[in-house]
Structures are given as C-alpha cells and as structure tokens.
mmCIF file of C-alpha atoms in Angstrom:
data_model
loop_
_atom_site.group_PDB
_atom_site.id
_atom_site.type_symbol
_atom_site.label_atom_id
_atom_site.label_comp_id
_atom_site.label_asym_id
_atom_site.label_seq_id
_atom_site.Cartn_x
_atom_site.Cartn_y
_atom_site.Cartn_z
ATOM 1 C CA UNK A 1 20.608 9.904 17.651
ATOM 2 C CA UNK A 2 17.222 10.308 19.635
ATOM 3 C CA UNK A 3 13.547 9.160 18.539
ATOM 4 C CA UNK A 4 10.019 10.637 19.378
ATOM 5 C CA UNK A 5 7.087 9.725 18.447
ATOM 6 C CA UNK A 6 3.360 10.879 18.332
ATOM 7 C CA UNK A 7 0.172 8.639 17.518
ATOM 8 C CA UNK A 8 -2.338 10.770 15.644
ATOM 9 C CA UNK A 9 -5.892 9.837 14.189
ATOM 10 C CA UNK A 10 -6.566 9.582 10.782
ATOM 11 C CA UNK A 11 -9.827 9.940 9.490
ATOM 12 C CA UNK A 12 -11.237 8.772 6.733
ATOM 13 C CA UNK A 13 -13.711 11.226 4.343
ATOM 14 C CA UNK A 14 -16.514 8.709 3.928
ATOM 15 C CA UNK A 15 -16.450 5.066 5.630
ATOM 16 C CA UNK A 16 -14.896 2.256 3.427
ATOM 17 C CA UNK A 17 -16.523 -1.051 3.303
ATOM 18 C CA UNK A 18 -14.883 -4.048 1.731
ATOM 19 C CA UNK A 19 -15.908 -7.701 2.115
ATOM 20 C CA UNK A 20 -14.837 -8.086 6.113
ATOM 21 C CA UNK A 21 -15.151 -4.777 7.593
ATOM 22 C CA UNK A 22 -15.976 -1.003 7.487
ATOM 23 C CA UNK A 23 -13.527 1.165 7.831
ATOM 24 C CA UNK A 24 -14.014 5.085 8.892
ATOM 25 C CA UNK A 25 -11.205 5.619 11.001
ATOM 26 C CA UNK A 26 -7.638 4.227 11.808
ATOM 27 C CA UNK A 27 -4.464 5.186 13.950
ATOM 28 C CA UNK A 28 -1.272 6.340 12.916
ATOM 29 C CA UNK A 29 1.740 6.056 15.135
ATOM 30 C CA UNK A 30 4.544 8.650 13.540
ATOM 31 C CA UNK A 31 8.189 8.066 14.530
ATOM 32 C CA UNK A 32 10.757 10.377 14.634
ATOM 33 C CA UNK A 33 14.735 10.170 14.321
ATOM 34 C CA UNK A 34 16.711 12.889 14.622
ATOM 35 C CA UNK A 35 20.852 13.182 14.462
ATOM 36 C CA UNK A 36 22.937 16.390 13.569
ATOM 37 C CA UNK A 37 19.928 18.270 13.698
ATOM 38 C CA UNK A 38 17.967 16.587 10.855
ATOM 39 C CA UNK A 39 14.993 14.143 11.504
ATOM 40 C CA UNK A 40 13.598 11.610 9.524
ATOM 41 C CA UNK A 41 10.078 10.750 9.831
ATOM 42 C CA UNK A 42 8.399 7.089 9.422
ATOM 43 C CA UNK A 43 4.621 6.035 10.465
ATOM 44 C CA UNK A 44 2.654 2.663 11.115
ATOM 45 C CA UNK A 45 -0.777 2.343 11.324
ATOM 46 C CA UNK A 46 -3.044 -0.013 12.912
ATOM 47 C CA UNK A 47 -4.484 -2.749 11.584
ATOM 48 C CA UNK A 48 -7.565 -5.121 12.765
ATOM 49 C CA UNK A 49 -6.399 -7.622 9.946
ATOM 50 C CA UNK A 50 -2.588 -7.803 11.743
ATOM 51 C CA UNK A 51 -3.810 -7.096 14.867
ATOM 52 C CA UNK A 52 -2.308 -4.153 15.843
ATOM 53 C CA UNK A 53 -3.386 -1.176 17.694
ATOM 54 C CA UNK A 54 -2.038 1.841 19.259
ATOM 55 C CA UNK A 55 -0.722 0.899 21.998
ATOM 56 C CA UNK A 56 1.167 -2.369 20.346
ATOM 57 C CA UNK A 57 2.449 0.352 18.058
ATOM 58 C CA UNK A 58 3.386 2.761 20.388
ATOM 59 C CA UNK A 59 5.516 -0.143 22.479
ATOM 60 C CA UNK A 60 7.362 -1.468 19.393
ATOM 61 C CA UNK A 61 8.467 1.433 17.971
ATOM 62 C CA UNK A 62 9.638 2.910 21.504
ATOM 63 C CA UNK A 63 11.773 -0.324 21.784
ATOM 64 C CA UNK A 64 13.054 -0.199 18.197
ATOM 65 C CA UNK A 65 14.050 3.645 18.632
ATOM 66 C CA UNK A 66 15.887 2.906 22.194
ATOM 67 C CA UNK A 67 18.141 0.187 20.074
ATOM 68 C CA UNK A 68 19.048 2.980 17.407
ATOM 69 C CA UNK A 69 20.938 5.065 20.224
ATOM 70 C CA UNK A 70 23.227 2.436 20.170
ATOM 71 C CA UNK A 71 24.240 3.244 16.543
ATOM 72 C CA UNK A 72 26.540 6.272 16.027
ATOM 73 C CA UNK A 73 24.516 7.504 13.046
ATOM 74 C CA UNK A 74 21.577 6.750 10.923
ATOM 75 C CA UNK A 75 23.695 5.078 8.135
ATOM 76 C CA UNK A 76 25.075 2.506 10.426
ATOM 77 C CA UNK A 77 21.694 1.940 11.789
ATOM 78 C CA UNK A 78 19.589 1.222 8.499
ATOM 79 C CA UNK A 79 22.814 -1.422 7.329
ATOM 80 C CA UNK A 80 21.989 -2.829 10.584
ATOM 81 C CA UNK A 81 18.454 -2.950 9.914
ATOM 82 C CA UNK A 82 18.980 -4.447 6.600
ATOM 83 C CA UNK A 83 20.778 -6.881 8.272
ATOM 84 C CA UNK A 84 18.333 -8.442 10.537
ATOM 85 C CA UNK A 85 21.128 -6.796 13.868
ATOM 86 C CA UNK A 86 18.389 -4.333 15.353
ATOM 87 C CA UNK A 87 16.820 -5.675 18.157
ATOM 88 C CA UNK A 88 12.859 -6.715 17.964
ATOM 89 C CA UNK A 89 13.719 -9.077 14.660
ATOM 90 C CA UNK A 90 10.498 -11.000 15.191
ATOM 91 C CA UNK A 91 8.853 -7.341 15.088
ATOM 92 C CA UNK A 92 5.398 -7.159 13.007
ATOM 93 C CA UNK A 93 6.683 -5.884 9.567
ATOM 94 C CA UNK A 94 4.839 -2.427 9.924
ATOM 95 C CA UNK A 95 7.150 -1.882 12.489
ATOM 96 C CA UNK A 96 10.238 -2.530 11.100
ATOM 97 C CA UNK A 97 8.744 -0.877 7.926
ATOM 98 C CA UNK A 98 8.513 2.588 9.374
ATOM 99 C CA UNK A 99 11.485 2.719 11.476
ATOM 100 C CA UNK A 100 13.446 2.028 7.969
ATOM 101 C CA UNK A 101 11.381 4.788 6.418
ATOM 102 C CA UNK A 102 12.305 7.261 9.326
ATOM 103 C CA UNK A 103 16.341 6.165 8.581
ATOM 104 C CA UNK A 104 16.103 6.505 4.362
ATOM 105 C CA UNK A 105 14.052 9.606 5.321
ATOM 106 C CA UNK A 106 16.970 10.854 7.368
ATOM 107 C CA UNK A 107 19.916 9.374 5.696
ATOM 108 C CA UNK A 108 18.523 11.368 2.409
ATOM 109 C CA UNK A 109 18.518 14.668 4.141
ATOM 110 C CA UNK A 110 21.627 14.132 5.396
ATOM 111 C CA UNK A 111 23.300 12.911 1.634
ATOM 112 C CA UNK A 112 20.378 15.704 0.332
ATOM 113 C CA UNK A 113 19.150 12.473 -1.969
ATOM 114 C CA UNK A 114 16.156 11.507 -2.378
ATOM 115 C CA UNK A 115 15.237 8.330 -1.637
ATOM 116 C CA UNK A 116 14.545 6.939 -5.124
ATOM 117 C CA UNK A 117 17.822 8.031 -6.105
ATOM 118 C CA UNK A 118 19.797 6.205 -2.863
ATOM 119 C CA UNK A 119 17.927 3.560 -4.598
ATOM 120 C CA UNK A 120 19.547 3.065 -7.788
ATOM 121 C CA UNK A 121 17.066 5.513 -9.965
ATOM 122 C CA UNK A 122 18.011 8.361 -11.975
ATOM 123 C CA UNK A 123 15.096 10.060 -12.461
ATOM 124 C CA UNK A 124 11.646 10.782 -10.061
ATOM 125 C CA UNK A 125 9.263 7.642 -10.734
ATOM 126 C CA UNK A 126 5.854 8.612 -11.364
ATOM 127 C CA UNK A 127 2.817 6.168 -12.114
ATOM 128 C CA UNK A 128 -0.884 6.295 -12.629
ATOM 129 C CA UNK A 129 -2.313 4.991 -9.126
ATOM 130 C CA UNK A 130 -5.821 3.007 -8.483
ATOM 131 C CA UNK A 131 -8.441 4.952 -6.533
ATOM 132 C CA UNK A 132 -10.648 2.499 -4.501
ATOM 133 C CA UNK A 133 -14.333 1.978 -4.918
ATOM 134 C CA UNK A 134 -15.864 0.686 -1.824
ATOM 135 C CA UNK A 135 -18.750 -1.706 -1.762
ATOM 136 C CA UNK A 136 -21.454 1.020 -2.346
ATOM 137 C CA UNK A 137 -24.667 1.208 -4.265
ATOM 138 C CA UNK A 138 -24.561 1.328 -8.605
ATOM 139 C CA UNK A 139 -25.799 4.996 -7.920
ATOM 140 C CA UNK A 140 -22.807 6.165 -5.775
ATOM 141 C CA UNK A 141 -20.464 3.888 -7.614
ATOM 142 C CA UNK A 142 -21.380 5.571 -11.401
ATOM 143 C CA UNK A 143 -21.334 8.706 -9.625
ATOM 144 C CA UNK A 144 -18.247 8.610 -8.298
ATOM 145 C CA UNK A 145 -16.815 6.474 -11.071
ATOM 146 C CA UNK A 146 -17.379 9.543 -13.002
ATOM 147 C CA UNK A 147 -16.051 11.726 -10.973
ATOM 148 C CA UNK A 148 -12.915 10.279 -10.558
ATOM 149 C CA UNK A 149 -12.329 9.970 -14.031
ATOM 150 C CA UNK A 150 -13.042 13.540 -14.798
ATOM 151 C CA UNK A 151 -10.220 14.106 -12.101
ATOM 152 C CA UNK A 152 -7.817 12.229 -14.155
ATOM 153 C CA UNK A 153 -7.697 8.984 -13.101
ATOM 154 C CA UNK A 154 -7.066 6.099 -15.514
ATOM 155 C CA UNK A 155 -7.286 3.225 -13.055
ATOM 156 C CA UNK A 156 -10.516 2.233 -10.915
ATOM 157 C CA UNK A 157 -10.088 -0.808 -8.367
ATOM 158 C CA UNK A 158 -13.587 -1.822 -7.404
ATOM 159 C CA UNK A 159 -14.216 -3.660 -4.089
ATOM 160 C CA UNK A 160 -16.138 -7.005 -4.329
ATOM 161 C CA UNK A 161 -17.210 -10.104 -2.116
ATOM 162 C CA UNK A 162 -20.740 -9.174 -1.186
ATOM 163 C CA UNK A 163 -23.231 -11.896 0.228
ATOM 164 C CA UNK A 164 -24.976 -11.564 -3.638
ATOM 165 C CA UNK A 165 -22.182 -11.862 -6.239
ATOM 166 C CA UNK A 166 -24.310 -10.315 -8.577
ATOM 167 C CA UNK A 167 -24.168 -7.145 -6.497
ATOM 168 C CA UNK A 168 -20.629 -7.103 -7.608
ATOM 169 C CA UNK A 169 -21.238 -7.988 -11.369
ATOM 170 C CA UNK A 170 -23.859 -5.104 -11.088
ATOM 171 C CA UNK A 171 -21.444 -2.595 -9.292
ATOM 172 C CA UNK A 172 -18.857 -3.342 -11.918
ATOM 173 C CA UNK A 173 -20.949 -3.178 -14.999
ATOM 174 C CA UNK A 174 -22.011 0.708 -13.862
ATOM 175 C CA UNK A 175 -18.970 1.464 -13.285
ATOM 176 C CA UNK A 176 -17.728 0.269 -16.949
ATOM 177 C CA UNK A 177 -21.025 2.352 -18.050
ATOM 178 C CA UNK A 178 -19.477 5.355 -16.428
ATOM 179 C CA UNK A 179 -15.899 5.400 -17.159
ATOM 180 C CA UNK A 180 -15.752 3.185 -20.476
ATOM 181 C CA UNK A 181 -12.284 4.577 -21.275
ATOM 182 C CA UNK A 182 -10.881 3.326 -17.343
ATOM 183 C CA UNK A 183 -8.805 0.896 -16.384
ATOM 184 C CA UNK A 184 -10.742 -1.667 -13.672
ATOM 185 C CA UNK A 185 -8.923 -3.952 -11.250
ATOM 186 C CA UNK A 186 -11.348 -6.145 -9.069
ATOM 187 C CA UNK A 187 -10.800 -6.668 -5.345
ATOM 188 C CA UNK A 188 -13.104 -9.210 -3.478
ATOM 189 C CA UNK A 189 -10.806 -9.561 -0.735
ATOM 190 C CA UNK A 190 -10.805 -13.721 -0.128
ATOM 191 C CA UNK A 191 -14.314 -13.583 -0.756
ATOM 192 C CA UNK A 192 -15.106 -16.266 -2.742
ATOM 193 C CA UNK A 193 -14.781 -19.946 -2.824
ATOM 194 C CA UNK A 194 -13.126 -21.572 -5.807
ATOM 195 C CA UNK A 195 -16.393 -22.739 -7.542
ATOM 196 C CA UNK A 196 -17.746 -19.317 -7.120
ATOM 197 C CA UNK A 197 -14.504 -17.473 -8.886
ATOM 198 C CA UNK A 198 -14.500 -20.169 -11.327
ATOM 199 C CA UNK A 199 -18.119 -18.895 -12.676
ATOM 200 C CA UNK A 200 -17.757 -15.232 -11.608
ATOM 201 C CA UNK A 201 -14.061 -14.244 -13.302
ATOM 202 C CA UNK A 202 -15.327 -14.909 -17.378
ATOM 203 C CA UNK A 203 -18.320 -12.777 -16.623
ATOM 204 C CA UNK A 204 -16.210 -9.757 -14.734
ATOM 205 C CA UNK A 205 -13.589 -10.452 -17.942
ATOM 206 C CA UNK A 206 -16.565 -9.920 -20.318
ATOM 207 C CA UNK A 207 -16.799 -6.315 -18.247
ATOM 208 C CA UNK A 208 -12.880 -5.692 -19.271
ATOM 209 C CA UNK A 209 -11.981 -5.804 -15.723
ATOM 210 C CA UNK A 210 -7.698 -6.151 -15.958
ATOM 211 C CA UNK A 211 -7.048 -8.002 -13.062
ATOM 212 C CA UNK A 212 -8.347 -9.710 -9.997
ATOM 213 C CA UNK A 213 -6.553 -9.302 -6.490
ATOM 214 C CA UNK A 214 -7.034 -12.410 -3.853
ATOM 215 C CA UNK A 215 -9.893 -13.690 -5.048
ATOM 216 C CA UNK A 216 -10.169 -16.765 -2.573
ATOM 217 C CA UNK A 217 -9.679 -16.816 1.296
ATOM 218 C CA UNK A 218 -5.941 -16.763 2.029
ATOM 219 C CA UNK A 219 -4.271 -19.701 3.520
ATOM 220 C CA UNK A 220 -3.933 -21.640 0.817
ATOM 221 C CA UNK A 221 -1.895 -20.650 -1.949
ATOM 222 C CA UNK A 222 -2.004 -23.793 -4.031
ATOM 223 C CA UNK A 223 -5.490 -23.340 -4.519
ATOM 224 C CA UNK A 224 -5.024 -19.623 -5.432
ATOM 225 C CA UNK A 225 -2.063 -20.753 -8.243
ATOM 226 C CA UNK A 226 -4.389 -23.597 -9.364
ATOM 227 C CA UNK A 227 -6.914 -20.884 -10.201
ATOM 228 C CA UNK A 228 -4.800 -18.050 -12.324
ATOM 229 C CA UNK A 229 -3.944 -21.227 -14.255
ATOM 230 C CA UNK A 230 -7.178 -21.564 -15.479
ATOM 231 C CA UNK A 231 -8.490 -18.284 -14.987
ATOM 232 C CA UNK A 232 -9.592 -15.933 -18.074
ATOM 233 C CA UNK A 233 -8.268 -12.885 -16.542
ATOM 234 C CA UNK A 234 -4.782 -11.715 -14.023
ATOM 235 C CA UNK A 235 -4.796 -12.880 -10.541
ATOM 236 C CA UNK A 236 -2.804 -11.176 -7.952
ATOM 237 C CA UNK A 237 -2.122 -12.859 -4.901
ATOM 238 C CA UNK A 238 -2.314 -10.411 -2.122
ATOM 239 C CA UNK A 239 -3.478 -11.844 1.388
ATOM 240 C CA UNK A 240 -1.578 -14.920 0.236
ATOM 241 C CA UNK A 241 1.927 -13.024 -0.674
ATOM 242 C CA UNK A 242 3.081 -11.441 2.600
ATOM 243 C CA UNK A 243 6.848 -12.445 2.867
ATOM 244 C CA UNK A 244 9.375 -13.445 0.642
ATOM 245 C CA UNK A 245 8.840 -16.606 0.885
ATOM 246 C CA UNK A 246 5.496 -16.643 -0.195
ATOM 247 C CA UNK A 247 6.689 -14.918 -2.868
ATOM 248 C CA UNK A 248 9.321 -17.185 -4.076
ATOM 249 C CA UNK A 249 6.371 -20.066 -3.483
ATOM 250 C CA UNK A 250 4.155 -17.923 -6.200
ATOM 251 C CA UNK A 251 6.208 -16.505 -8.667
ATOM 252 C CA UNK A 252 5.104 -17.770 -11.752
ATOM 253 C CA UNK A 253 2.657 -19.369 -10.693
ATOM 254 C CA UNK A 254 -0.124 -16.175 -10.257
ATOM 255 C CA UNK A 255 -0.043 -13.098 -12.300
ATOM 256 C CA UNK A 256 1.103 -10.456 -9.634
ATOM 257 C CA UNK A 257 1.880 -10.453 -5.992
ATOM 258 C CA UNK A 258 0.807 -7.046 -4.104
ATOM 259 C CA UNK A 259 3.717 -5.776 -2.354
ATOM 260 C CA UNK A 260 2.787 -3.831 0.831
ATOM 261 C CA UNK A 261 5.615 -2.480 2.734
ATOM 262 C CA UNK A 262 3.338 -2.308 5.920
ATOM 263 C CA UNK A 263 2.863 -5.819 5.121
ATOM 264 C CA UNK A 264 6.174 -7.383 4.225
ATOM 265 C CA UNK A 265 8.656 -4.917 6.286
ATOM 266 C CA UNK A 266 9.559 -2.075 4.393
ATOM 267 C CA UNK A 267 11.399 -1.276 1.302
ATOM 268 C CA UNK A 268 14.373 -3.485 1.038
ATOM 269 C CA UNK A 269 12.143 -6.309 1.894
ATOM 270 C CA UNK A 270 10.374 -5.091 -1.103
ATOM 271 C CA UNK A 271 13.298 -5.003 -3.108
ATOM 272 C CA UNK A 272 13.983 -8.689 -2.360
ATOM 273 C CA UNK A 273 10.346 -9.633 -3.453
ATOM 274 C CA UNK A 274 11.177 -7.579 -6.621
ATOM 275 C CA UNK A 275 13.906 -10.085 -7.439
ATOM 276 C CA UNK A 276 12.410 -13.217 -6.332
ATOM 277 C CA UNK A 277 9.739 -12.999 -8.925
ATOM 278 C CA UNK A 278 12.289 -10.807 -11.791
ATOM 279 C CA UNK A 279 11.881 -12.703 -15.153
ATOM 280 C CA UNK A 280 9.353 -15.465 -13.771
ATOM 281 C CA UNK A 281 5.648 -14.002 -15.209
ATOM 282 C CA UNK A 282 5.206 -12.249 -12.006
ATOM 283 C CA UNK A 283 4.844 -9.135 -12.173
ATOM 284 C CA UNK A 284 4.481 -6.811 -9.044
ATOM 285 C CA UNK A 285 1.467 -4.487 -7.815
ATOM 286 C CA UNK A 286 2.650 -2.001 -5.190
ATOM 287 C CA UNK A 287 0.011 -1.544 -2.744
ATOM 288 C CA UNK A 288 -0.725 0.291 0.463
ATOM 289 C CA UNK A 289 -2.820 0.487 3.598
ATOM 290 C CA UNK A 290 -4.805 3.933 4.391
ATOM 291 C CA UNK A 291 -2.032 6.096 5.689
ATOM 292 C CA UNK A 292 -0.973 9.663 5.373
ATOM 293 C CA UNK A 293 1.146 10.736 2.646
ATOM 294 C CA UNK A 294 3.887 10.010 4.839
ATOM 295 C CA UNK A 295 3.068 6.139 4.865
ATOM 296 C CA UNK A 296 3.279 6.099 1.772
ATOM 297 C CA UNK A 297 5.691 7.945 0.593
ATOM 298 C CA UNK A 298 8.282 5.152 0.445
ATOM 299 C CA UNK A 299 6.342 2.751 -1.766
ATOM 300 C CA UNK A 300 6.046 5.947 -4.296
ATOM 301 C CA UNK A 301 9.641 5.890 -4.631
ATOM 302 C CA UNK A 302 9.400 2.055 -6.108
ATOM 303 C CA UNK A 303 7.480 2.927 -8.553
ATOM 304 C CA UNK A 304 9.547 1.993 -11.702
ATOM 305 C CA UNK A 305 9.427 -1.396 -10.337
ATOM 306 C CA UNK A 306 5.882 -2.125 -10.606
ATOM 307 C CA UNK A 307 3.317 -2.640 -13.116
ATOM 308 C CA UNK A 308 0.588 -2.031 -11.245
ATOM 309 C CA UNK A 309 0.338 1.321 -8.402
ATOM 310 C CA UNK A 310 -2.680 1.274 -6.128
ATOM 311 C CA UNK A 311 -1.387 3.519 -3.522
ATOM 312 C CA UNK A 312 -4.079 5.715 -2.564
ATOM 313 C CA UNK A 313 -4.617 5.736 0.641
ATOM 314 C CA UNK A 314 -3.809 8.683 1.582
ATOM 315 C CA UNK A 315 -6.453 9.959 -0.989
ATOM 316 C CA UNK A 316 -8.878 8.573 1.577
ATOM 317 C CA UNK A 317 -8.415 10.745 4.197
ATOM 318 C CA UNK A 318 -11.087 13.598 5.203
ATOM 319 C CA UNK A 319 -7.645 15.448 5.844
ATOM 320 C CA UNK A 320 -3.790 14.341 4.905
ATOM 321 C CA UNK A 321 -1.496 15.688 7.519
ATOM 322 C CA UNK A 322 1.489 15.455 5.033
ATOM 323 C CA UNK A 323 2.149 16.088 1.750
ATOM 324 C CA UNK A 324 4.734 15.626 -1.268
ATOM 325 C CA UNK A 325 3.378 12.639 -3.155
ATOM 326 C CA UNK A 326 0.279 13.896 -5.250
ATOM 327 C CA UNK A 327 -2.442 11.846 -6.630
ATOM 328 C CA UNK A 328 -5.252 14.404 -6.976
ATOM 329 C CA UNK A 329 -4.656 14.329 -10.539
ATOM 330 C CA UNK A 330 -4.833 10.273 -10.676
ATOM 331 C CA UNK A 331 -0.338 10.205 -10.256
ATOM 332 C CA UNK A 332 1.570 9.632 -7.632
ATOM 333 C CA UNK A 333 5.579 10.994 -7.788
ATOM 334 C CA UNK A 334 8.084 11.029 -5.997
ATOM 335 C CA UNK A 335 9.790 14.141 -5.345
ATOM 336 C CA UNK A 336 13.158 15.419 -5.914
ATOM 337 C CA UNK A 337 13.759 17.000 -2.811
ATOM 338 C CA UNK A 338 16.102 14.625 0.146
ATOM 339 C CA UNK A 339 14.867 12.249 1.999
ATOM 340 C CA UNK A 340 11.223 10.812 1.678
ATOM 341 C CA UNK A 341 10.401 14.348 0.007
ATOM 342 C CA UNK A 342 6.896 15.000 2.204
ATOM 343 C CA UNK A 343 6.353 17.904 4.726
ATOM 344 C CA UNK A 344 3.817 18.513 7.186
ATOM 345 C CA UNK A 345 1.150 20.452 6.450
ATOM 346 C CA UNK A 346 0.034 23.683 8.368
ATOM 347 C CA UNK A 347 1.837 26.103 11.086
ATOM 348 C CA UNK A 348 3.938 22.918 12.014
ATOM 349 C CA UNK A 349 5.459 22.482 8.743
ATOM 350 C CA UNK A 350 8.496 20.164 8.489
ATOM 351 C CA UNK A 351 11.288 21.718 6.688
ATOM 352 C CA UNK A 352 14.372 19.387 8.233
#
C-alpha cells in the first residue's frame, strides 16, 4: 500500500456564526490509500474547538499512512485499526477517523460493497438531514427559513446563545412563522447557564422546537443530565458526549448524544456509542463538522441508526469538491456504488 495526501481549502458560501465564533473558511486535509490499483479516500478538517490546524493534520496523517505500509493490504490494516495496533493510538479522533474512512473507502472498492452494506445493512439508508441557521437577523432567518423549506427540507436547526436570549426566542419564533409545517432543533452551543435554560427551554417548547443540543457549557455532565430531567423538551448532549465513555456516563440520563465521527474517531467508534446507549432512552443524533461530501460520507452510511441526521455540512460550502451523498433536496443517501460511493467533481474526477 502507499498514501498521499493533499490539504485543500474549503470555503464556506456565507460566514457562519454560532455562539463562540464565526466561521467562513476551514481546511481540509484529504488522505489517500491506494493498493492493487484502487484508492480509498478519507479527509479531516481543522478545528479551532480541537485545536487542530493544517499542519497538525498534515503531520498525523503522514505518520498514520507510513504505519499502513507495514500492513500487506487494506483489510488487515482497518482490523488493526479497530484494534487500537496502528501506531499514533493517542491520535486526535479526526485523525484516526479519516484514515478508517480512506480503508472502508478502499476495502469497498476492492469487495465492490458499499460501505453501508460491509456494515450489516441491506438496503441504502437515507434520512431527512437538518440544515443550519446561523445566528442572523429575523429578516435573513424567515427568509431563508423559507427558502429552505421550499427546497424540501423538513428539519431546521437554529443556532442560539446570543448575549440577549431574547434574540434567540425572536429568531426562533420567525422562523416557526415561516416554515410552520418544519421540524426545529435548537443549538445554543454551551451558551447558557442552568438558571438561564431553566427559564428559556418552556418558552422555545411553546415555539414547538423538538429538541435542544448542549444547552450548558460542557464540562460538566451532571449538571447537563440534571437538566433533561426536568426539562420540558429533548436535550442532546453534544460538547459533553465525545467518547464512549461519556456516553456510557449519559445514556439514559439525556435524551440524545450527537455522534460526530470527527469527534469520537470514526465509524466503529460510532458503532460502539450506538450500543452503549441501545435500549437505555438514548437515542442518537448523527452529526458532522463542515466538510466536503467526502467527510461526510461515512456518517451517511449510519443512517438507520439514528433518529436524528444533521449532516449538512457539506451543504455549506460556496463549492463541494465531491459528491455522492445529496441533500439539495433536504436527504442525504448513501449510495450503492463500492466504497464510500463519492467522486470528485470536475476534470479530476475519481472513478477508482
């Protein structure tokens, strides 16, 4: 086997704001693993939150890919992968996360399987996704509310945690005005304080908002439980549910647990989460950073797994360099074809 990779920019088509930062452009480090003359293609991107740029990117997954030419072939390398044997185990999860999507990618190919079936389902999964409202002004936010409903989308997550709760209220209730018929989630990001979601989650309830995601500052996940016990309305612990073992510490004791593969390690870390919190009240939310298609591609093919799907970053971008996993349309699918099932876009096309 040999690996290659290629950092890319990724920007987005208007900037995103959200309770601790603004957001118009990110970095996307794509790896590449090629053996028997197919590849198999994973990306990470950066993160101020994890504190990870480029370069730390760029390092980690050069290390990671010089341990896979120890491996004879790709299937050998993703058991050992799965097995904690590659070398870098303390490596940030994004890492590990896209050098196990550039194996399934590749091991696919080569069984010409998609991923979703290697995985134990029959059939394509397909989902209605969330599409992101930043914190904007009620004019933009109705407008665009609208808009994305007449595209076909049934779910609207709203981004909250301003200085002025009653921004958010305000936000939220022209949003409701615009798409009566949508589904809301409410995302403050660890914005509040307990006293302050404790007044503000009856009156966002009263608005027919379905859930809430990380309501309070992460870092302490008692407080977070102690509040979906009382609270009129889901909570999802996001922030606050990065491993498995904050999982485990949380199932049944919040509503959801947002499972980011950038965030947790990829997708049989995800599957562990899955059945950590299997029959306890927990249900899952499979969520995403901004990424190409190609980021999130392996997420889409967990679908039938999750109640909620808010995996639109990729809908984000000014320009997607891959494609294969919709969303236009307000669904994200997997595809049938081997492998990960997205292709470059343009004169470079990927067809191995």
């Amino acid at each position: 086997m040999k690996a290659t990779q290629r950092t890319v920019r990724l920007d987005l088509a208007e900037p995103l704001r959200i309770s601790r930062s603004t957001m118009a452009t990110r970095d996307a480090v794509w790896l590449t693993v090629e053996h028997g003359g197919s590849r198999g293609h994973g990306e990470a991107v950066t993160s101020v939150y994890y504190g990870l740029d480029a370069p730390t990117l760029g390092r980690l997954l050069a290390d990671a890919a010089t341990d896979l030419l120890r491996f004879g072939d790709p299937e050998s390398a993703l058991d050992a992968l799965r097995a904690g044997a590659l070398a870098g185990e303390e490596n940030p999860p994004a890492v590990t996360a896209a050098v196990e999507a550039a194996l399934l990618d590749l091991v696919g190919k080569r069984a010409g399987s998609p991923v979703h079936r290697l995985l134990g389902a029959a059939t394509a999964p397909v989902a209605a996704t969330a599409r992101t409202i930043g914190i904007t002004s009620p004019v933009r936010a109705a407008a665009e509310a609208r808009r994305l409903t007449a595209s076909g989308f049934e779910i609207i997550k709203v981004k909250a945690g301003t200085p002025d709760p009653e921004e958010d209220v305000e936000r939220v209730r022209v949003i409701r005005d615009a798409a009566p018929r949508a589904r809301l989630l409410l995302d403050p990001n660890g914005a509040w304080t307990a006293d302050q979601a404790g007044a503000l989650l009856p009156r966002f309830a009263e608005l027919g908002v379905e859930a809430v995601e990380q309501p309070l500052a992460p870092g302490d996940p008692e407080a977070l439980a102690a509040l979906a016990a009382r609270s009129p309305l889901p909570v999802i612990a996001d922030e606050d549910a990065v491993s498995l073992e904050d999982a485990r510490r949380l199932a049944g004791r919040v509503h959801g647990v947002n499972v980011k593969l950038a965030k947790c390690g990829g997708v049989h870390a995800a599957l562990r989460i899955a059945e950590a919190v299997e029959g306890s009240g927990t249900a899952l939310m499979l969520g995403c950073l901004t990424a190409s298609s190609l980021g999130l591609a392996p997420a889409v093919h967990l679908l039938d797994r999750a109640r909620w799907a808010d995996l639109d970053g990729h809908l984000l971008l000014a320009h997607d360099p891959w494609t294969g996993i919709g969303g236009t349309d307000g669904f994200v699918r997997a595809s049938e074809l081997p492998g990960l099932g997205v292709r470059r876009r343009g004169p470079e096309e990927e067809t191995a």
